[in-house]
């Protein structure tokens, strides 16, 4: 495929957002000649629309359900003219975010409105990414392991029987291995530090399979976007064995805080004119005000023989 020209210039990593307030966990798809960004929201899933992947206009809430709150990390896939949104929420009377669980909503339009269809995975389950391969549909998501040597939130993979149902038990594909992935020390009991890996996003280039993720906590120094890699000429993702880059014992962020932004994490990815663009959330280091100040940003990356590299941020 012949590559077009990248539209990023220098440190032009912030997107122009018209309306709305924050864009946590931005998930972007291309459909019908436009780009649609779905974001986390307390009262529902926020939607932004763009014609050029630079300027996004807020279109309001595209999914909410009575009796629920904290709509986390929506992701959308289009299959045969139907748009399937996978996300988590919890009851409006709940105070424990570990009640979050994955559900499915559908729409005939990328702009919604999306309508609740069914619950998908029991609590605690968040941060879905559903992908289609030659062997069917697969779901990456995050869940908790309280008994692991490094207890915390990890990334699992399970096959879908169809867009509405899981099939089999699935397996853990990436788990915490580093002190830099500690979300909080002594979180639930003395001596047990809580680790976090979440925000999985999978893509393939040739025989290399990449699984991007966010580690740690956005408030901490070491919060980062990293990735794991598997190599194989297979469409059955459950056959793959993912390994962190460069190895399980080395902290090697692809994206983390720098002199102008922090809290950088939870990305999606688009391929445009042969270029790979990561869309993620972050906070300006000089941001003012209270509440959720996460805004969407963009960086260009290169994928080459099992290695990812930021080439424009």
PDB file of C-alpha atoms in Angstrom:
ATOM      1  CA  UNK A   1       0.000   0.000   0.000  1.00  0.00           C
ATOM      2  CA  UNK A   2       1.341   3.391  -0.968  1.00  0.00           C
ATOM      3  CA  UNK A   3       1.537   5.764   1.962  1.00  0.00           C
ATOM      4  CA  UNK A   4       0.114   9.257   1.836  1.00  0.00           C
ATOM      5  CA  UNK A   5       1.527  12.195   3.732  1.00  0.00           C
ATOM      6  CA  UNK A   6       1.145  12.311   7.504  1.00  0.00           C
ATOM      7  CA  UNK A   7      -1.052  15.195   8.614  1.00  0.00           C
ATOM      8  CA  UNK A   8       0.756  15.671  11.943  1.00  0.00           C
ATOM      9  CA  UNK A   9       3.262  18.500  12.208  1.00  0.00           C
ATOM     10  CA  UNK A  10       5.853  18.701  14.975  1.00  0.00           C
ATOM     11  CA  UNK A  11       4.273  18.531  18.437  1.00  0.00           C
ATOM     12  CA  UNK A  12       0.769  18.929  17.022  1.00  0.00           C
ATOM     13  CA  UNK A  13      -0.641  16.222  19.295  1.00  0.00           C
ATOM     14  CA  UNK A  14      -3.754  17.955  20.655  1.00  0.00           C
ATOM     15  CA  UNK A  15      -6.981  17.584  18.746  1.00  0.00           C
ATOM     16  CA  UNK A  16      -9.311  20.534  18.308  1.00  0.00           C
ATOM     17  CA  UNK A  17     -12.450  19.766  20.296  1.00  0.00           C
ATOM     18  CA  UNK A  18     -15.558  21.894  19.772  1.00  0.00           C
ATOM     19  CA  UNK A  19     -17.956  21.610  22.686  1.00  0.00           C
ATOM     20  CA  UNK A  20     -17.994  18.951  25.369  1.00  0.00           C
ATOM     21  CA  UNK A  21     -15.694  18.991  28.363  1.00  0.00           C
ATOM     22  CA  UNK A  22     -13.416  15.948  28.499  1.00  0.00           C
ATOM     23  CA  UNK A  23     -12.503  12.947  26.403  1.00  0.00           C
ATOM     24  CA  UNK A  24     -11.466  10.117  28.669  1.00  0.00           C
ATOM     25  CA  UNK A  25     -10.707   6.771  26.992  1.00  0.00           C
ATOM     26  CA  UNK A  26     -11.207   8.040  23.415  1.00  0.00           C
ATOM     27  CA  UNK A  27     -12.204   5.352  20.923  1.00  0.00           C
ATOM     28  CA  UNK A  28     -12.263   6.433  17.275  1.00  0.00           C
ATOM     29  CA  UNK A  29     -13.685   4.670  14.236  1.00  0.00           C
ATOM     30  CA  UNK A  30     -13.890   5.695  10.579  1.00  0.00           C
ATOM     31  CA  UNK A  31     -17.303   5.228   8.983  1.00  0.00           C
ATOM     32  CA  UNK A  32     -19.248   6.762   6.118  1.00  0.00           C
ATOM     33  CA  UNK A  33     -16.526   9.289   5.345  1.00  0.00           C
ATOM     34  CA  UNK A  34     -16.293  10.635   8.899  1.00  0.00           C
ATOM     35  CA  UNK A  35     -14.537   9.889  12.181  1.00  0.00           C
ATOM     36  CA  UNK A  36     -16.520   9.104  15.317  1.00  0.00           C
ATOM     37  CA  UNK A  37     -15.026   9.411  18.791  1.00  0.00           C
ATOM     38  CA  UNK A  38     -16.745   7.738  21.761  1.00  0.00           C
ATOM     39  CA  UNK A  39     -15.669   8.751  25.272  1.00  0.00           C
ATOM     40  CA  UNK A  40     -16.213   7.853  28.910  1.00  0.00           C
ATOM     41  CA  UNK A  41     -18.843   9.809  30.832  1.00  0.00           C
ATOM     42  CA  UNK A  42     -20.554   9.720  34.205  1.00  0.00           C
ATOM     43  CA  UNK A  43     -24.049  10.097  32.771  1.00  0.00           C
ATOM     44  CA  UNK A  44     -23.593   8.461  29.386  1.00  0.00           C
ATOM     45  CA  UNK A  45     -21.274   7.879  26.449  1.00  0.00           C
ATOM     46  CA  UNK A  46     -20.181  11.110  24.788  1.00  0.00           C
ATOM     47  CA  UNK A  47     -19.886  11.372  21.009  1.00  0.00           C
ATOM     48  CA  UNK A  48     -17.671  13.625  18.874  1.00  0.00           C
ATOM     49  CA  UNK A  49     -17.649  13.693  15.062  1.00  0.00           C
ATOM     50  CA  UNK A  50     -14.923  14.844  12.650  1.00  0.00           C
ATOM     51  CA  UNK A  51     -14.438  15.038   8.896  1.00  0.00           C
ATOM     52  CA  UNK A  52     -10.634  15.276   9.016  1.00  0.00           C
ATOM     53  CA  UNK A  53      -9.385  13.593  12.240  1.00  0.00           C
ATOM     54  CA  UNK A  54      -8.212  17.000  13.459  1.00  0.00           C
ATOM     55  CA  UNK A  55     -11.312  18.895  14.594  1.00  0.00           C
ATOM     56  CA  UNK A  56     -14.062  17.056  16.462  1.00  0.00           C
ATOM     57  CA  UNK A  57     -17.485  18.488  17.283  1.00  0.00           C
ATOM     58  CA  UNK A  58     -19.421  17.318  20.329  1.00  0.00           C
ATOM     59  CA  UNK A  59     -22.780  15.752  19.432  1.00  0.00           C
ATOM     60  CA  UNK A  60     -23.991  14.904  22.922  1.00  0.00           C
ATOM     61  CA  UNK A  61     -24.675  11.596  24.662  1.00  0.00           C
ATOM     62  CA  UNK A  62     -25.206   8.692  22.273  1.00  0.00           C
ATOM     63  CA  UNK A  63     -25.952   6.027  24.897  1.00  0.00           C
ATOM     64  CA  UNK A  64     -27.332   5.988  28.427  1.00  0.00           C
ATOM     65  CA  UNK A  65     -29.648   3.717  30.386  1.00  0.00           C
ATOM     66  CA  UNK A  66     -31.913   4.571  33.285  1.00  0.00           C
ATOM     67  CA  UNK A  67     -30.579   3.371  36.615  1.00  0.00           C
ATOM     68  CA  UNK A  68     -26.935   3.244  35.512  1.00  0.00           C
ATOM     69  CA  UNK A  69     -23.889   5.531  35.785  1.00  0.00           C
ATOM     70  CA  UNK A  70     -20.149   5.691  35.091  1.00  0.00           C
ATOM     71  CA  UNK A  71     -20.110   4.653  31.460  1.00  0.00           C
ATOM     72  CA  UNK A  72     -16.514   3.574  30.960  1.00  0.00           C
ATOM     73  CA  UNK A  73     -14.369   3.018  27.876  1.00  0.00           C
ATOM     74  CA  UNK A  74     -16.867   2.536  25.045  1.00  0.00           C
ATOM     75  CA  UNK A  75     -15.612   0.770  21.926  1.00  0.00           C
ATOM     76  CA  UNK A  76     -17.550   0.325  18.702  1.00  0.00           C
ATOM     77  CA  UNK A  77     -17.331  -2.132  15.829  1.00  0.00           C
ATOM     78  CA  UNK A  78     -19.478  -2.162  12.692  1.00  0.00           C
ATOM     79  CA  UNK A  79     -20.685  -5.555  11.462  1.00  0.00           C
ATOM     80  CA  UNK A  80     -23.019  -5.903   8.474  1.00  0.00           C
ATOM     81  CA  UNK A  81     -24.488  -2.448   8.904  1.00  0.00           C
ATOM     82  CA  UNK A  82     -25.043  -2.649  12.662  1.00  0.00           C
ATOM     83  CA  UNK A  83     -22.856  -0.774  15.154  1.00  0.00           C
ATOM     84  CA  UNK A  84     -22.039  -2.704  18.312  1.00  0.00           C
ATOM     85  CA  UNK A  85     -20.903  -0.720  21.342  1.00  0.00           C
ATOM     86  CA  UNK A  86     -19.109  -2.565  24.145  1.00  0.00           C
ATOM     87  CA  UNK A  87     -18.661  -0.692  27.421  1.00  0.00           C
ATOM     88  CA  UNK A  88     -19.040  -1.029  31.165  1.00  0.00           C
ATOM     89  CA  UNK A  89     -21.288   0.704  33.680  1.00  0.00           C
ATOM     90  CA  UNK A  90     -22.640   0.197  37.188  1.00  0.00           C
ATOM     91  CA  UNK A  91     -25.886   0.848  39.028  1.00  0.00           C
ATOM     92  CA  UNK A  92     -26.630   4.458  39.929  1.00  0.00           C
ATOM     93  CA  UNK A  93     -26.929   3.520  43.624  1.00  0.00           C
ATOM     94  CA  UNK A  94     -23.568   1.738  43.710  1.00  0.00           C
ATOM     95  CA  UNK A  95     -20.459   3.310  45.230  1.00  0.00           C
ATOM     96  CA  UNK A  96     -17.953   0.550  44.461  1.00  0.00           C
ATOM     97  CA  UNK A  97     -16.493   0.844  40.963  1.00  0.00           C
ATOM     98  CA  UNK A  98     -15.666  -2.862  41.076  1.00  0.00           C
ATOM     99  CA  UNK A  99     -19.353  -3.343  40.227  1.00  0.00           C
ATOM    100  CA  UNK A 100     -18.531  -2.167  36.708  1.00  0.00           C
ATOM    101  CA  UNK A 101     -19.357  -4.841  34.129  1.00  0.00           C
ATOM    102  CA  UNK A 102     -19.333  -5.157  30.362  1.00  0.00           C
ATOM    103  CA  UNK A 103     -22.544  -4.748  28.403  1.00  0.00           C
ATOM    104  CA  UNK A 104     -23.535  -4.403  24.761  1.00  0.00           C
ATOM    105  CA  UNK A 105     -25.598  -1.698  23.067  1.00  0.00           C
ATOM    106  CA  UNK A 106     -26.454  -1.478  19.365  1.00  0.00           C
ATOM    107  CA  UNK A 107     -27.409   1.090  16.744  1.00  0.00           C
ATOM    108  CA  UNK A 108     -28.017   1.285  13.000  1.00  0.00           C
ATOM    109  CA  UNK A 109     -25.962   4.497  12.881  1.00  0.00           C
ATOM    110  CA  UNK A 110     -22.490   5.375  14.192  1.00  0.00           C
ATOM    111  CA  UNK A 111     -24.083   8.484  15.742  1.00  0.00           C
ATOM    112  CA  UNK A 112     -26.608   6.425  17.673  1.00  0.00           C
ATOM    113  CA  UNK A 113     -28.726   6.487  19.590  1.00  0.00           C
ATOM    114  CA  UNK A 114     -27.421   3.186  20.902  1.00  0.00           C
ATOM    115  CA  UNK A 115     -29.883   0.930  22.709  1.00  0.00           C
ATOM    116  CA  UNK A 116     -29.032  -1.543  25.484  1.00  0.00           C
ATOM    117  CA  UNK A 117     -28.994  -5.136  24.240  1.00  0.00           C
ATOM    118  CA  UNK A 118     -27.563  -7.409  26.939  1.00  0.00           C
ATOM    119  CA  UNK A 119     -25.028  -7.870  29.726  1.00  0.00           C
ATOM    120  CA  UNK A 120     -21.884  -9.599  28.492  1.00  0.00           C
ATOM    121  CA  UNK A 121     -19.370 -10.294  31.299  1.00  0.00           C
ATOM    122  CA  UNK A 122     -19.960 -10.304  35.054  1.00  0.00           C
ATOM    123  CA  UNK A 123     -18.298  -7.731  37.345  1.00  0.00           C
ATOM    124  CA  UNK A 124     -15.500  -6.699  37.469  1.00  0.00           C
ATOM    125  CA  UNK A 125     -15.010  -6.316  33.718  1.00  0.00           C
ATOM    126  CA  UNK A 126     -14.020  -3.171  31.835  1.00  0.00           C
ATOM    127  CA  UNK A 127     -12.199  -1.782  28.783  1.00  0.00           C
ATOM    128  CA  UNK A 128     -13.464  -3.964  25.962  1.00  0.00           C
ATOM    129  CA  UNK A 129     -11.919  -4.227  22.539  1.00  0.00           C
ATOM    130  CA  UNK A 130     -13.762  -6.527  20.129  1.00  0.00           C
ATOM    131  CA  UNK A 131     -11.908  -7.492  16.965  1.00  0.00           C
ATOM    132  CA  UNK A 132     -12.835  -9.575  13.947  1.00  0.00           C
ATOM    133  CA  UNK A 133     -10.430 -12.060  12.400  1.00  0.00           C
ATOM    134  CA  UNK A 134     -10.781 -14.899   9.916  1.00  0.00           C
ATOM    135  CA  UNK A 135     -11.783 -17.142  12.824  1.00  0.00           C
ATOM    136  CA  UNK A 136     -14.551 -14.897  14.145  1.00  0.00           C
ATOM    137  CA  UNK A 137     -14.917 -12.319  16.907  1.00  0.00           C
ATOM    138  CA  UNK A 138     -12.635 -11.959  19.927  1.00  0.00           C
ATOM    139  CA  UNK A 139     -12.978  -9.825  23.042  1.00  0.00           C
ATOM    140  CA  UNK A 140     -10.050  -8.320  24.933  1.00  0.00           C
ATOM    141  CA  UNK A 141     -10.976  -6.862  28.332  1.00  0.00           C
ATOM    142  CA  UNK A 142      -9.666  -6.214  31.841  1.00  0.00           C
ATOM    143  CA  UNK A 143     -10.595  -8.116  35.000  1.00  0.00           C
ATOM    144  CA  UNK A 144      -9.187  -8.553  38.511  1.00  0.00           C
ATOM    145  CA  UNK A 145      -6.973 -11.263  39.986  1.00  0.00           C
ATOM    146  CA  UNK A 146      -6.786 -10.958  43.775  1.00  0.00           C
ATOM    147  CA  UNK A 147      -4.614 -14.036  44.285  1.00  0.00           C
ATOM    148  CA  UNK A 148      -1.816 -13.424  41.799  1.00  0.00           C
ATOM    149  CA  UNK A 149       1.733 -12.789  42.979  1.00  0.00           C
ATOM    150  CA  UNK A 150       1.228  -9.287  41.641  1.00  0.00           C
ATOM    151  CA  UNK A 151      -2.450  -8.851  42.455  1.00  0.00           C
ATOM    152  CA  UNK A 152      -4.467  -6.458  40.367  1.00  0.00           C
ATOM    153  CA  UNK A 153      -6.166  -5.801  37.076  1.00  0.00           C
ATOM    154  CA  UNK A 154      -4.982  -7.761  34.049  1.00  0.00           C
ATOM    155  CA  UNK A 155      -5.979  -8.309  30.427  1.00  0.00           C
ATOM    156  CA  UNK A 156      -7.974 -11.320  29.252  1.00  0.00           C
ATOM    157  CA  UNK A 157      -9.042 -12.652  25.879  1.00  0.00           C
ATOM    158  CA  UNK A 158     -12.166 -14.650  25.102  1.00  0.00           C
ATOM    159  CA  UNK A 159     -13.843 -15.737  21.885  1.00  0.00           C
ATOM    160  CA  UNK A 160     -17.329 -14.526  21.050  1.00  0.00           C
ATOM    161  CA  UNK A 161     -19.897 -16.982  19.712  1.00  0.00           C
ATOM    162  CA  UNK A 162     -21.605 -14.006  18.086  1.00  0.00           C
ATOM    163  CA  UNK A 163     -21.653 -10.273  18.914  1.00  0.00           C
ATOM    164  CA  UNK A 164     -23.883 -10.976  21.937  1.00  0.00           C
ATOM    165  CA  UNK A 165     -22.326 -14.033  23.655  1.00  0.00           C
ATOM    166  CA  UNK A 166     -18.957 -15.219  24.892  1.00  0.00           C
ATOM    167  CA  UNK A 167     -17.716 -18.733  24.180  1.00  0.00           C
ATOM    168  CA  UNK A 168     -15.494 -20.819  26.434  1.00  0.00           C
ATOM    169  CA  UNK A 169     -13.325 -19.691  29.324  1.00  0.00           C
ATOM    170  CA  UNK A 170     -10.790 -17.537  27.520  1.00  0.00           C
ATOM    171  CA  UNK A 171      -7.360 -16.853  28.980  1.00  0.00           C
ATOM    172  CA  UNK A 172      -5.108 -14.208  30.517  1.00  0.00           C
ATOM    173  CA  UNK A 173      -2.916 -12.621  27.842  1.00  0.00           C
ATOM    174  CA  UNK A 174      -1.009  -9.902  29.729  1.00  0.00           C
ATOM    175  CA  UNK A 175      -0.513  -9.429  33.468  1.00  0.00           C
ATOM    176  CA  UNK A 176       1.527  -7.162  35.723  1.00  0.00           C
ATOM    177  CA  UNK A 177       5.232  -7.979  36.046  1.00  0.00           C
ATOM    178  CA  UNK A 178       6.733  -4.632  37.098  1.00  0.00           C
ATOM    179  CA  UNK A 179       6.829  -2.334  40.112  1.00  0.00           C
ATOM    180  CA  UNK A 180       6.145   0.499  37.657  1.00  0.00           C
ATOM    181  CA  UNK A 181       2.678  -1.034  37.192  1.00  0.00           C
ATOM    182  CA  UNK A 182       1.668  -0.586  40.837  1.00  0.00           C
ATOM    183  CA  UNK A 183      -1.609   1.331  40.959  1.00  0.00           C
ATOM    184  CA  UNK A 184      -1.599   1.676  44.742  1.00  0.00           C
ATOM    185  CA  UNK A 185       0.426   0.165  47.555  1.00  0.00           C
ATOM    186  CA  UNK A 186      -1.452  -1.769  50.270  1.00  0.00           C
ATOM    187  CA  UNK A 187      -4.720  -1.064  48.451  1.00  0.00           C
ATOM    188  CA  UNK A 188      -6.944  -3.781  49.906  1.00  0.00           C
ATOM    189  CA  UNK A 189      -4.692  -5.309  52.536  1.00  0.00           C
ATOM    190  CA  UNK A 190      -1.312  -4.647  54.090  1.00  0.00           C
ATOM    191  CA  UNK A 191       1.559  -5.939  52.016  1.00  0.00           C
ATOM    192  CA  UNK A 192      -0.487  -6.524  48.862  1.00  0.00           C
ATOM    193  CA  UNK A 193       0.244  -3.856  46.293  1.00  0.00           C
ATOM    194  CA  UNK A 194      -2.381  -3.436  43.582  1.00  0.00           C
ATOM    195  CA  UNK A 195      -1.215  -3.453  39.965  1.00  0.00           C
ATOM    196  CA  UNK A 196      -3.157  -2.328  36.914  1.00  0.00           C
ATOM    197  CA  UNK A 197      -3.058  -3.150  33.214  1.00  0.00           C
ATOM    198  CA  UNK A 198      -6.093  -1.974  31.262  1.00  0.00           C
ATOM    199  CA  UNK A 199      -7.276  -0.282  28.066  1.00  0.00           C
ATOM    200  CA  UNK A 200      -6.328  -3.093  25.671  1.00  0.00           C
ATOM    201  CA  UNK A 201      -6.240  -2.341  21.945  1.00  0.00           C
ATOM    202  CA  UNK A 202      -5.249  -5.033  19.426  1.00  0.00           C
ATOM    203  CA  UNK A 203      -4.057  -4.689  15.852  1.00  0.00           C
ATOM    204  CA  UNK A 204      -2.161  -6.816  13.368  1.00  0.00           C
ATOM    205  CA  UNK A 205       0.474  -6.037  10.747  1.00  0.00           C
ATOM    206  CA  UNK A 206       1.680  -9.037   8.779  1.00  0.00           C
ATOM    207  CA  UNK A 207       2.476 -11.904  11.120  1.00  0.00           C
ATOM    208  CA  UNK A 208       2.987  -9.557  14.073  1.00  0.00           C
ATOM    209  CA  UNK A 209       0.120  -9.049  16.505  1.00  0.00           C
ATOM    210  CA  UNK A 210       0.294  -6.008  18.787  1.00  0.00           C
ATOM    211  CA  UNK A 211      -1.651  -5.538  22.010  1.00  0.00           C
ATOM    212  CA  UNK A 212      -1.416  -2.012  23.366  1.00  0.00           C
ATOM    213  CA  UNK A 213      -2.403  -1.282  26.982  1.00  0.00           C
ATOM    214  CA  UNK A 214      -2.145   1.256  29.792  1.00  0.00           C
ATOM    215  CA  UNK A 215      -0.323   0.493  33.021  1.00  0.00           C
ATOM    216  CA  UNK A 216      -0.362   2.008  36.524  1.00  0.00           C
ATOM    217  CA  UNK A 217      -2.648   4.922  37.556  1.00  0.00           C
ATOM    218  CA  UNK A 218      -3.071   8.202  35.667  1.00  0.00           C
ATOM    219  CA  UNK A 219      -2.139  10.151  38.813  1.00  0.00           C
ATOM    220  CA  UNK A 220       1.211   8.388  39.161  1.00  0.00           C
ATOM    221  CA  UNK A 221       4.600   9.194  37.673  1.00  0.00           C
ATOM    222  CA  UNK A 222       4.935   5.880  35.834  1.00  0.00           C
ATOM    223  CA  UNK A 223       1.510   5.767  34.132  1.00  0.00           C
ATOM    224  CA  UNK A 224       2.162   4.764  30.547  1.00  0.00           C
ATOM    225  CA  UNK A 225       1.075   3.166  27.291  1.00  0.00           C
ATOM    226  CA  UNK A 226       2.965  -0.035  26.597  1.00  0.00           C
ATOM    227  CA  UNK A 227       2.464  -3.021  24.371  1.00  0.00           C
ATOM    228  CA  UNK A 228       2.888  -6.759  24.045  1.00  0.00           C
ATOM    229  CA  UNK A 229       3.709  -8.642  20.850  1.00  0.00           C
ATOM    230  CA  UNK A 230       2.924 -12.066  19.444  1.00  0.00           C
ATOM    231  CA  UNK A 231       4.119 -13.542  16.166  1.00  0.00           C
ATOM    232  CA  UNK A 232       2.127 -16.060  14.191  1.00  0.00           C
ATOM    233  CA  UNK A 233       0.382 -16.677  10.895  1.00  0.00           C
ATOM    234  CA  UNK A 234      -2.947 -17.503  12.521  1.00  0.00           C
ATOM    235  CA  UNK A 235      -6.376 -15.934  12.743  1.00  0.00           C
ATOM    236  CA  UNK A 236      -7.179 -17.744  15.992  1.00  0.00           C
ATOM    237  CA  UNK A 237      -6.067 -15.158  18.530  1.00  0.00           C
ATOM    238  CA  UNK A 238      -6.317 -17.664  21.381  1.00  0.00           C
ATOM    239  CA  UNK A 239      -3.405 -19.566  19.832  1.00  0.00           C
ATOM    240  CA  UNK A 240      -1.106 -16.573  20.244  1.00  0.00           C
ATOM    241  CA  UNK A 241       1.327 -16.014  23.102  1.00  0.00           C
ATOM    242  CA  UNK A 242       1.813 -12.312  23.847  1.00  0.00           C
ATOM    243  CA  UNK A 243       4.996 -11.009  25.473  1.00  0.00           C
ATOM    244  CA  UNK A 244       5.635  -7.491  26.696  1.00  0.00           C
ATOM    245  CA  UNK A 245       8.091  -5.451  24.697  1.00  0.00           C
ATOM    246  CA  UNK A 246      11.037  -5.706  25.094  1.00  0.00           C
ATOM    247  CA  UNK A 247      10.544  -8.325  27.831  1.00  0.00           C
ATOM    248  CA  UNK A 248       8.525  -8.992  30.975  1.00  0.00           C
ATOM    249  CA  UNK A 249      11.063  -7.361  33.292  1.00  0.00           C
ATOM    250  CA  UNK A 250      11.798  -4.061  31.536  1.00  0.00           C
ATOM    251  CA  UNK A 251       9.779  -0.868  31.890  1.00  0.00           C
ATOM    252  CA  UNK A 252       9.712   0.526  28.355  1.00  0.00           C
ATOM    253  CA  UNK A 253       6.878   3.032  27.778  1.00  0.00           C
ATOM    254  CA  UNK A 254       5.744   3.786  24.264  1.00  0.00           C
ATOM    255  CA  UNK A 255       3.994   6.934  25.534  1.00  0.00           C
ATOM    256  CA  UNK A 256       4.211   8.513  28.988  1.00  0.00           C
ATOM    257  CA  UNK A 257       4.279  11.968  30.547  1.00  0.00           C
ATOM    258  CA  UNK A 258       6.660  14.557  29.172  1.00  0.00           C
ATOM    259  CA  UNK A 259       7.306  18.276  29.558  1.00  0.00           C
ATOM    260  CA  UNK A 260       3.901  19.337  28.246  1.00  0.00           C
ATOM    261  CA  UNK A 261       1.434  16.535  29.063  1.00  0.00           C
ATOM    262  CA  UNK A 262       0.809  13.886  31.721  1.00  0.00           C
ATOM    263  CA  UNK A 263      -1.759  11.215  32.531  1.00  0.00           C
ATOM    264  CA  UNK A 264      -1.278   9.798  29.035  1.00  0.00           C
ATOM    265  CA  UNK A 265      -3.098   6.531  28.449  1.00  0.00           C
ATOM    266  CA  UNK A 266      -5.992   4.424  27.189  1.00  0.00           C
ATOM    267  CA  UNK A 267      -5.677   4.611  23.433  1.00  0.00           C
ATOM    268  CA  UNK A 268      -7.362   3.490  20.261  1.00  0.00           C
ATOM    269  CA  UNK A 269      -5.689   3.358  16.851  1.00  0.00           C
ATOM    270  CA  UNK A 270      -6.562   4.255  13.259  1.00  0.00           C
ATOM    271  CA  UNK A 271      -4.759   3.624   9.987  1.00  0.00           C
ATOM    272  CA  UNK A 272      -5.050   6.571   7.577  1.00  0.00           C
ATOM    273  CA  UNK A 273      -3.236   6.740   4.233  1.00  0.00           C
ATOM    274  CA  UNK A 274      -0.867   4.020   5.415  1.00  0.00           C
ATOM    275  CA  UNK A 275       0.034   5.864   8.631  1.00  0.00           C
ATOM    276  CA  UNK A 276      -0.752   4.526  12.107  1.00  0.00           C
ATOM    277  CA  UNK A 277      -2.260   7.042  14.520  1.00  0.00           C
ATOM    278  CA  UNK A 278      -2.777   6.478  18.231  1.00  0.00           C
ATOM    279  CA  UNK A 279      -5.569   8.493  19.855  1.00  0.00           C
ATOM    280  CA  UNK A 280      -5.183   8.686  23.638  1.00  0.00           C
ATOM    281  CA  UNK A 281      -6.167  10.851  26.584  1.00  0.00           C
ATOM    282  CA  UNK A 282      -3.896  13.129  28.566  1.00  0.00           C
ATOM    283  CA  UNK A 283      -3.797  16.284  30.642  1.00  0.00           C
ATOM    284  CA  UNK A 284      -1.911  19.488  29.997  1.00  0.00           C
ATOM    285  CA  UNK A 285       0.700  19.925  32.703  1.00  0.00           C
ATOM    286  CA  UNK A 286      -0.598  23.449  33.298  1.00  0.00           C
ATOM    287  CA  UNK A 287      -4.300  22.503  33.180  1.00  0.00           C
ATOM    288  CA  UNK A 288      -6.553  24.554  35.441  1.00  0.00           C
ATOM    289  CA  UNK A 289      -9.919  23.739  36.966  1.00  0.00           C
ATOM    290  CA  UNK A 290     -11.542  20.837  38.751  1.00  0.00           C
ATOM    291  CA  UNK A 291     -13.121  17.626  37.545  1.00  0.00           C
ATOM    292  CA  UNK A 292     -12.129  15.477  34.614  1.00  0.00           C
ATOM    293  CA  UNK A 293      -9.585  17.409  32.551  1.00  0.00           C
ATOM    294  CA  UNK A 294      -8.618  14.555  30.231  1.00  0.00           C
ATOM    295  CA  UNK A 295      -8.546  15.593  26.595  1.00  0.00           C
ATOM    296  CA  UNK A 296      -7.958  13.602  23.419  1.00  0.00           C
ATOM    297  CA  UNK A 297      -4.521  13.689  21.795  1.00  0.00           C
ATOM    298  CA  UNK A 298      -2.977  12.020  18.775  1.00  0.00           C
ATOM    299  CA  UNK A 299       0.441  10.581  17.959  1.00  0.00           C
ATOM    300  CA  UNK A 300       1.810   8.810  14.926  1.00  0.00           C
ATOM    301  CA  UNK A 301       3.552   5.484  15.458  1.00  0.00           C
ATOM    302  CA  UNK A 302       5.459   3.076  13.260  1.00  0.00           C
ATOM    303  CA  UNK A 303       5.007  -0.701  13.482  1.00  0.00           C
ATOM    304  CA  UNK A 304       8.009  -2.652  12.245  1.00  0.00           C
ATOM    305  CA  UNK A 305       8.832  -6.328  12.806  1.00  0.00           C
ATOM    306  CA  UNK A 306       7.402  -6.521  16.324  1.00  0.00           C
ATOM    307  CA  UNK A 307       8.453  -3.065  17.492  1.00  0.00           C
ATOM    308  CA  UNK A 308       6.408   0.115  17.856  1.00  0.00           C
ATOM    309  CA  UNK A 309       7.967   3.564  17.749  1.00  0.00           C
ATOM    310  CA  UNK A 310       6.478   7.032  18.154  1.00  0.00           C
ATOM    311  CA  UNK A 311       7.437   9.120  15.121  1.00  0.00           C
ATOM    312  CA  UNK A 312       5.203  12.141  15.654  1.00  0.00           C
ATOM    313  CA  UNK A 313       4.043  13.465  19.016  1.00  0.00           C
TER     314      UNK A 313
END
